[in-house]
Amino acid sequence: MKTFRTRFIEFVSYFFILLFCYASISKMMDFENFQIQIAQSPLLSAFSNVMSYGVLVIELAICILLIFERSRKIGLYSSFVLMVSFTVYIYMILNYSEFIPCSCGGILEKMDWKTHLIFNIATVIIAAFAVILYSDSKRQEIFKSVSLLLVLSIVSCSAIILMYRQSEFMIKKENNFTRRFLQHPITEEKRSNLQINSYYFAGISKDSVYLGNYTAPFLLTSTDLNFKATKENRVLPDRYNFDFKRVQLKVNAQNYYLYDGSVPVIYQGILGNHQAKTLSLGQAYFSQLVNISKDAFAISTYFKDSEKQTLGLLNPLQKNPLNLKSGILGKTNDGIFDTDGQLHFDPLTQIAVYVH
């Protein structure tokens, strides 16, 4: 029995040394990211600077205490307190937090928060059992150890709850300019390496993603949604006698469009067909263009009469193709910078939006 008790205490001590050493080293290797994760915590945002250093110091100090036999008992008590604190923290994240932040780094990053909770509860149990075994076999000594563990548990829980309440008060009432990021705004499903950085999104359909390329402006690349099958379609305009500066490609439904606003020309082609025919010639210069239907466009252009950027509609097949809406954007200074923005179109609601 004595041999089992000694071996079990040693095993638990080595386990916590390995756990805390790995955790602290992985945090130090990516310390900036660790600080950001603490700052985005819904429970500890206000104490992110102190906590980021404090956790590292405590984990390394516990490792040192567990190495030496004289201080091992204190190290086991400290391990118990730290794991109870982590367990309460995760429980509050899962049940009382406004959102669930990213998980820890390292090997524990593969665990979800519920698995974290189960893992931490298990470590609390083995730490408590090791402390009890460290005591003499007398009932009085065991009772003292159990009582001390209960007191430490209450203190740890109270400290985490107090920090949570104080952090929420400081963030919401006495804002210290800690910025919280959007949680999981993008979840990666698949990835494809394009090798070069000159691609841009030209459009999307139910089964394909279309890309243009600034270094190969007459090349339309398509890939399926699994990023496995890639096709390249070279666009051949019916006339080339223009001094293009920045040609762009856009895909809408079964058609693609090629244009350069510095040249008043728009080409239209059918997906899968190399030939692109002139749809609009000499009707409008523009800085931005979005396709709102098969043969109609919303544009932004500089209107000389009002000396400012102006939104308008371009319908190449109509008798009066250009309809400028000079009253939409208000001029306050030069008419260019103060009216600058991005033109978008939502095909579902059929609404053009200018982010100004």
Short mmCIF file of C-alpha atoms in Angstrom, two decimals:
data_model
loop_
_atom_site.label_atom_id
_atom_site.label_comp_id
_atom_site.label_asym_id
_atom_site.label_seq_id
_atom_site.Cartn_x
_atom_site.Cartn_y
_atom_site.Cartn_z
CA MET A 1 0.00 0.00 0.00
CA LYS A 2 2.86 2.35 0.82
CA THR A 3 4.51 1.58 -2.51
CA PHE A 4 1.27 2.25 -4.38
CA ARG A 5 0.79 5.55 -2.54
CA THR A 6 4.34 6.68 -3.31
CA ARG A 7 4.15 5.66 -6.96
CA PHE A 8 0.75 7.30 -7.43
CA ILE A 9 1.93 10.60 -5.90
CA GLU A 10 5.02 10.54 -8.12
CA PHE A 11 2.92 9.75 -11.19
CA VAL A 12 0.51 12.63 -10.46
CA SER A 13 3.42 15.01 -9.80
CA TYR A 14 5.14 14.11 -13.08
CA PHE A 15 1.82 14.41 -14.90
CA PHE A 16 1.26 17.97 -13.64
CA ILE A 17 4.90 18.91 -14.33
CA LEU A 18 4.48 17.74 -17.92
CA LEU A 19 1.07 19.43 -18.27
CA PHE A 20 2.09 22.81 -16.86
CA CYS A 21 5.49 22.85 -18.58
CA TYR A 22 3.91 22.12 -21.94
CA ALA A 23 1.13 24.66 -21.36
CA SER A 24 3.47 27.45 -20.27
CA ILE A 25 6.05 26.84 -23.02
CA SER A 26 3.37 26.75 -25.74
CA LYS A 27 1.98 30.05 -24.41
CA MET A 28 5.43 31.67 -24.36
CA MET A 29 6.17 30.55 -27.93
CA ASP A 30 3.01 32.33 -29.11
CA PHE A 31 2.70 34.87 -26.32
CA GLU A 32 1.16 37.67 -28.39
CA ASN A 33 -1.66 35.40 -29.56
CA PHE A 34 -2.14 34.16 -25.98
CA GLN A 35 -2.54 37.74 -24.77
CA ILE A 36 -5.12 38.42 -27.48
CA GLN A 37 -7.08 35.29 -26.50
CA ILE A 38 -7.13 36.42 -22.85
CA ALA A 39 -8.21 39.92 -23.93
CA GLN A 40 -11.12 38.46 -25.91
CA SER A 41 -12.29 36.33 -22.98
CA PRO A 42 -15.78 37.38 -21.88
CA LEU A 43 -14.76 36.76 -18.25
CA LEU A 44 -11.24 38.16 -17.94
CA SER A 45 -10.96 40.98 -20.49
CA ALA A 46 -10.23 43.68 -17.92
CA PHE A 47 -7.38 41.66 -16.36
CA SER A 48 -5.85 40.39 -19.61
CA ASN A 49 -2.42 41.98 -19.09
CA VAL A 50 -1.98 40.71 -15.53
CA MET A 51 -3.50 37.30 -16.25
CA SER A 52 -1.32 36.61 -19.29
CA TYR A 53 1.85 36.95 -17.20
CA GLY A 54 0.35 35.60 -13.97
CA VAL A 55 -0.76 32.28 -15.44
CA LEU A 56 2.71 31.65 -16.87
CA VAL A 57 4.45 32.45 -13.58
CA ILE A 58 2.06 30.28 -11.55
CA GLU A 59 2.36 27.28 -13.89
CA LEU A 60 6.16 27.40 -13.88
CA ALA A 61 6.27 27.93 -10.09
CA ILE A 62 4.06 24.86 -9.53
CA CYS A 63 6.39 22.80 -11.73
CA ILE A 64 9.33 23.78 -9.54
CA LEU A 65 7.41 22.92 -6.35
CA LEU A 66 6.49 19.48 -7.73
CA ILE A 67 10.06 18.62 -8.70
CA PHE A 68 11.41 18.62 -5.14
CA GLU A 69 10.07 16.19 -2.58
CA ARG A 70 10.12 18.74 0.25
CA SER A 71 7.79 21.09 -1.59
CA ARG A 72 5.77 18.46 -3.48
CA LYS A 73 2.78 18.58 -1.14
CA ILE A 74 2.48 22.36 -1.58
CA GLY A 75 2.81 21.81 -5.32
CA LEU A 76 -0.06 19.30 -5.29
CA TYR A 77 -2.26 21.71 -3.34
CA SER A 78 -1.34 24.46 -5.82
CA SER A 79 -2.12 22.16 -8.76
CA PHE A 80 -5.50 21.41 -7.22
CA VAL A 81 -6.30 25.11 -6.77
CA LEU A 82 -5.23 26.01 -10.29
CA MET A 83 -7.23 23.20 -11.91
CA VAL A 84 -10.31 24.08 -9.83
CA SER A 85 -9.98 27.66 -11.03
CA PHE A 86 -9.70 26.53 -14.65
CA THR A 87 -12.71 24.23 -14.21
CA VAL A 88 -14.89 26.98 -12.76
CA TYR A 89 -13.77 29.32 -15.53
CA ILE A 90 -14.79 26.85 -18.25
CA TYR A 91 -18.10 26.12 -16.52
CA MET A 92 -18.92 29.84 -16.46
CA ILE A 93 -17.87 30.21 -20.11
CA LEU A 94 -20.29 27.45 -21.11
CA ASN A 95 -23.22 28.59 -18.97
CA TYR A 96 -23.00 32.34 -18.34
CA SER A 97 -20.88 33.84 -21.10
CA GLU A 98 -22.35 35.98 -23.89
CA PHE A 99 -20.20 34.07 -26.35
CA ILE A 100 -17.71 31.20 -26.34
CA PRO A 101 -14.18 32.34 -27.27
CA CYS A 102 -11.45 30.38 -29.03
CA SER A 103 -9.94 27.44 -27.15
CA CYS A 104 -6.44 27.22 -25.70
CA GLY A 105 -3.40 26.64 -27.85
CA GLY A 106 -1.24 23.56 -28.13
CA ILE A 107 -2.51 20.01 -27.87
CA LEU A 108 -5.62 21.13 -25.93
CA GLU A 109 -6.68 23.24 -28.91
CA LYS A 110 -8.19 20.10 -30.48
CA MET A 111 -10.62 19.76 -27.54
CA ASP A 112 -13.96 21.52 -27.48
CA TRP A 113 -15.03 23.34 -24.33
CA LYS A 114 -17.09 20.46 -22.92
CA THR A 115 -14.15 18.09 -23.35
CA HIS A 116 -11.98 20.68 -21.61
CA LEU A 117 -14.40 20.68 -18.70
CA ILE A 118 -14.33 16.87 -18.38
CA PHE A 119 -10.53 16.85 -18.62
CA ASN A 120 -10.20 19.51 -15.92
CA ILE A 121 -12.62 17.73 -13.58
CA ALA A 122 -10.54 14.56 -13.94
CA THR A 123 -7.34 16.47 -13.08
CA VAL A 124 -9.02 18.01 -10.03
CA ILE A 125 -9.99 14.55 -8.79
CA ILE A 126 -6.53 13.03 -9.21
CA ALA A 127 -4.90 16.09 -7.59
CA ALA A 128 -7.24 15.81 -4.59
CA PHE A 129 -6.64 12.05 -4.33
CA ALA A 130 -2.85 12.58 -4.42
CA VAL A 131 -3.08 15.20 -1.63
CA ILE A 132 -5.12 12.84 0.53
CA LEU A 133 -2.67 9.98 -0.05
CA TYR A 134 0.18 12.34 0.88
CA SER A 135 -1.34 12.69 4.35
CA ASP A 136 -0.77 10.16 7.08
CA SER A 137 -3.19 7.28 7.30
CA LYS A 138 -4.69 8.74 10.47
CA ARG A 139 -8.28 9.92 10.18
CA GLN A 140 -7.45 13.25 11.73
CA GLU A 141 -4.80 14.01 9.08
CA ILE A 142 -7.11 12.89 6.26
CA PHE A 143 -9.90 15.05 7.65
CA LYS A 144 -7.58 18.07 7.75
CA SER A 145 -6.53 17.51 4.14
CA VAL A 146 -10.12 17.12 2.92
CA SER A 147 -11.21 20.22 4.87
CA LEU A 148 -8.35 22.26 3.44
CA LEU A 149 -9.22 21.08 -0.08
CA LEU A 150 -12.83 22.18 0.42
CA VAL A 151 -11.75 25.59 1.71
CA LEU A 152 -9.36 26.05 -1.21
CA SER A 153 -12.12 25.05 -3.65
CA ILE A 154 -14.48 27.66 -2.21
CA VAL A 155 -11.77 30.33 -2.33
CA SER A 156 -10.89 29.44 -5.94
CA CYS A 157 -14.54 29.53 -7.05
CA SER A 158 -15.12 32.82 -5.26
CA ALA A 159 -12.01 34.38 -6.83
CA ILE A 160 -13.07 33.45 -10.38
CA ILE A 161 -16.64 34.67 -9.83
CA LEU A 162 -15.38 37.93 -8.31
CA MET A 163 -12.99 38.49 -11.22
CA TYR A 164 -15.81 37.84 -13.69
CA ARG A 165 -18.15 40.35 -12.02
CA GLN A 166 -15.41 42.95 -11.73
CA SER A 167 -14.28 42.43 -15.33
CA GLU A 168 -17.82 42.86 -16.68
CA PHE A 169 -18.25 46.03 -14.61
CA MET A 170 -14.96 47.50 -15.85
CA ILE A 171 -15.65 46.63 -19.51
CA LYS A 172 -19.25 47.90 -19.57
CA LYS A 173 -19.15 50.73 -17.01
CA GLU A 174 -15.54 51.85 -16.90
CA ASN A 175 -14.41 50.97 -20.40
CA ASN A 176 -10.62 50.59 -20.56
CA PHE A 177 -10.68 50.50 -24.39
CA THR A 178 -10.26 46.74 -24.57
CA ARG A 179 -11.56 45.76 -28.01
CA ARG A 180 -13.39 42.45 -28.37
CA PHE A 181 -13.17 40.80 -31.77
CA LEU A 182 -15.95 38.95 -33.55
CA GLN A 183 -15.89 35.34 -32.40
CA HIS A 184 -15.37 32.77 -35.17
CA PRO A 185 -16.46 35.12 -38.01
CA ILE A 186 -15.06 32.61 -40.52
CA THR A 187 -14.90 28.85 -40.17
CA GLU A 188 -12.55 27.15 -42.61
CA GLU A 189 -13.96 24.19 -44.50
CA LYS A 190 -11.62 23.76 -47.46
CA ARG A 191 -8.45 25.42 -48.69
CA SER A 192 -6.73 25.73 -52.04
CA ASN A 193 -3.34 27.33 -52.64
CA LEU A 194 -3.51 29.60 -55.71
CA GLN A 195 0.30 30.02 -55.70
CA ILE A 196 0.15 33.72 -56.70
CA ASN A 197 -1.58 36.70 -55.08
CA SER A 198 -2.98 38.46 -58.16
CA TYR A 199 -6.32 36.61 -58.21
CA TYR A 200 -9.60 38.30 -57.31
CA PHE A 201 -13.19 37.07 -57.01
CA ALA A 202 -15.10 37.48 -60.24
CA GLY A 203 -18.31 35.74 -59.19
CA ILE A 204 -19.93 32.57 -57.91
CA SER A 205 -22.60 30.13 -59.06
CA LYS A 206 -24.26 27.12 -57.45
CA ASP A 207 -21.36 24.82 -58.29
CA SER A 208 -18.35 27.02 -59.12
CA VAL A 209 -16.21 29.92 -57.94
CA TYR A 210 -14.86 32.26 -60.63
CA LEU A 211 -11.58 34.14 -60.36
CA GLY A 212 -10.02 36.89 -62.40
CA ASN A 213 -6.31 37.64 -62.49
CA TYR A 214 -4.76 41.11 -62.64
CA THR A 215 -1.57 39.76 -64.24
CA ALA A 216 -3.57 37.79 -66.85
CA PRO A 217 -6.59 40.07 -67.34
CA PHE A 218 -8.17 38.03 -70.18
CA LEU A 219 -8.12 34.74 -68.25
CA LEU A 220 -11.20 33.56 -66.34
CA THR A 221 -10.48 30.72 -63.90
CA SER A 222 -13.20 28.56 -62.40
CA THR A 223 -13.05 25.90 -59.69
CA ASP A 224 -15.70 23.66 -58.17
CA LEU A 225 -16.75 24.18 -54.55
CA ASN A 226 -14.45 21.33 -53.43
CA PHE A 227 -11.44 23.08 -55.01
CA LYS A 228 -10.57 19.93 -56.95
CA ALA A 229 -11.49 20.62 -60.58
CA THR A 230 -10.03 23.85 -62.01
CA LYS A 231 -10.67 25.21 -65.50
CA GLU A 232 -9.23 28.18 -67.34
CA ASN A 233 -11.20 30.05 -70.00
CA ARG A 234 -9.36 32.59 -72.13
CA VAL A 235 -11.57 35.54 -73.06
CA LEU A 236 -11.23 36.85 -76.63
CA PRO A 237 -12.88 40.29 -77.12
CA ASP A 238 -14.16 41.06 -80.59
CA ARG A 239 -11.93 44.15 -80.71
CA TYR A 240 -8.61 45.04 -79.07
CA ASN A 241 -7.89 48.56 -80.31
CA PHE A 242 -8.08 50.15 -76.85
CA ASP A 243 -5.44 51.28 -74.39
CA PHE A 244 -6.61 49.24 -71.38
CA LYS A 245 -5.23 50.06 -67.93
CA ARG A 246 -6.95 47.69 -65.50
CA VAL A 247 -9.28 45.16 -67.10
CA GLN A 248 -11.67 43.29 -64.80
CA LEU A 249 -13.94 40.28 -65.19
CA LYS A 250 -17.30 39.75 -63.48
CA VAL A 251 -19.62 36.75 -63.64
CA ASN A 252 -23.39 36.97 -63.28
CA ALA A 253 -25.61 33.94 -63.91
CA GLN A 254 -24.58 32.40 -67.27
CA ASN A 255 -22.80 35.53 -68.51
CA TYR A 256 -19.44 37.10 -67.89
CA TYR A 257 -18.47 40.73 -68.44
CA LEU A 258 -15.12 42.30 -69.23
CA TYR A 259 -14.57 46.01 -68.75
CA ASP A 260 -12.14 48.79 -67.92
CA GLY A 261 -13.73 52.03 -66.74
CA SER A 262 -10.89 54.15 -68.10
CA VAL A 263 -12.05 52.93 -71.56
CA PRO A 264 -15.79 53.32 -72.31
CA VAL A 265 -16.35 49.72 -73.38
CA ILE A 266 -18.08 46.67 -71.85
CA TYR A 267 -17.84 43.17 -73.33
CA GLN A 268 -20.31 40.37 -72.70
CA GLY A 269 -19.79 36.64 -73.13
CA ILE A 270 -21.39 33.33 -72.20
CA LEU A 271 -19.63 31.07 -69.71
CA GLY A 272 -17.73 28.37 -71.55
CA ASN A 273 -17.44 30.49 -74.70
CA HIS A 274 -14.17 32.27 -75.46
CA GLN A 275 -15.74 34.95 -77.63
CA ALA A 276 -16.84 38.18 -75.89
CA LYS A 277 -18.90 40.67 -77.88
CA THR A 278 -19.03 44.43 -77.40
CA LEU A 279 -22.14 45.33 -75.39
CA SER A 280 -21.41 49.01 -74.70
CA LEU A 281 -19.08 51.32 -76.58
CA GLY A 282 -18.51 55.02 -75.92
CA GLN A 283 -21.54 55.34 -73.63
CA ALA A 284 -19.85 56.01 -70.28
CA TYR A 285 -16.56 56.17 -68.40
CA PHE A 286 -16.79 54.82 -64.86
CA SER A 287 -14.73 54.07 -61.78
CA GLN A 288 -17.00 51.24 -60.54
CA LEU A 289 -19.52 48.96 -62.20
CA VAL A 290 -21.88 46.25 -60.97
CA ASN A 291 -24.15 44.12 -63.11
CA ILE A 292 -27.77 44.42 -61.91
CA SER A 293 -29.36 42.42 -64.76
CA LYS A 294 -28.32 40.76 -67.99
CA ASP A 295 -27.95 44.05 -69.93
CA ALA A 296 -28.04 46.72 -67.20
CA PHE A 297 -25.43 48.13 -64.82
CA ALA A 298 -25.10 50.46 -61.86
CA ILE A 299 -22.01 52.65 -62.10
CA SER A 300 -20.13 55.36 -60.25
CA THR A 301 -18.44 58.00 -62.36
CA TYR A 302 -17.12 61.54 -62.18
CA PHE A 303 -19.80 63.95 -63.48
CA LYS A 304 -18.11 67.05 -64.80
CA ASP A 305 -21.19 69.29 -64.61
CA SER A 306 -21.59 68.81 -60.85
CA GLU A 307 -17.84 68.25 -60.28
CA LYS A 308 -18.30 65.20 -58.08
CA GLN A 309 -18.59 61.43 -58.05
CA THR A 310 -22.07 60.44 -59.19
CA LEU A 311 -24.09 57.22 -59.22
CA GLY A 312 -26.02 56.20 -62.29
CA LEU A 313 -27.63 53.46 -64.36
CA LEU A 314 -26.26 52.23 -67.68
CA ASN A 315 -28.58 50.35 -70.05
CA PRO A 316 -26.55 49.84 -73.24
CA LEU A 317 -29.45 48.56 -75.37
CA GLN A 318 -31.78 51.46 -74.65
CA LYS A 319 -32.11 54.62 -76.72
CA ASN A 320 -30.88 56.79 -73.83
CA PRO A 321 -28.44 54.38 -72.18
CA LEU A 322 -27.02 56.59 -69.38
CA ASN A 323 -29.11 57.90 -66.49
CA LEU A 324 -27.06 59.74 -63.85
CA LYS A 325 -28.47 60.32 -60.35
CA SER A 326 -26.49 63.39 -59.34
CA GLY A 327 -28.59 64.11 -56.25
CA ILE A 328 -27.75 60.90 -54.35
CA LEU A 329 -24.19 61.78 -53.25
CA GLY A 330 -23.72 65.15 -51.57
CA LYS A 331 -20.57 67.22 -52.13
CA THR A 332 -18.96 68.87 -49.10
CA ASN A 333 -15.44 69.56 -50.33
CA ASP A 334 -13.68 68.33 -53.47
CA GLY A 335 -16.44 66.02 -54.72
CA ILE A 336 -14.05 63.09 -55.10
CA PHE A 337 -12.65 62.12 -51.71
CA ASP A 338 -15.75 63.16 -49.77
CA THR A 339 -18.02 61.11 -52.08
CA ASP A 340 -15.73 58.10 -52.32
CA GLY A 341 -17.20 54.68 -51.51
CA GLN A 342 -17.87 51.14 -52.73
CA LEU A 343 -20.73 50.15 -55.00
CA HIS A 344 -22.44 46.79 -54.39
CA PHE A 345 -25.56 45.01 -55.59
CA ASP A 346 -27.68 42.39 -53.80
CA PRO A 347 -29.30 40.09 -56.40
CA LEU A 348 -31.78 38.68 -53.88
CA THR A 349 -33.35 42.02 -52.94
CA GLN A 350 -32.44 43.72 -56.23
CA ILE A 351 -31.02 46.67 -54.29
CA ALA A 352 -27.85 48.59 -55.14
CA VAL A 353 -25.88 49.68 -52.07
CA TYR A 354 -23.19 52.38 -51.90
CA VAL A 355 -20.97 52.05 -48.84
CA HIS A 356 -20.06 55.70 -48.41
#
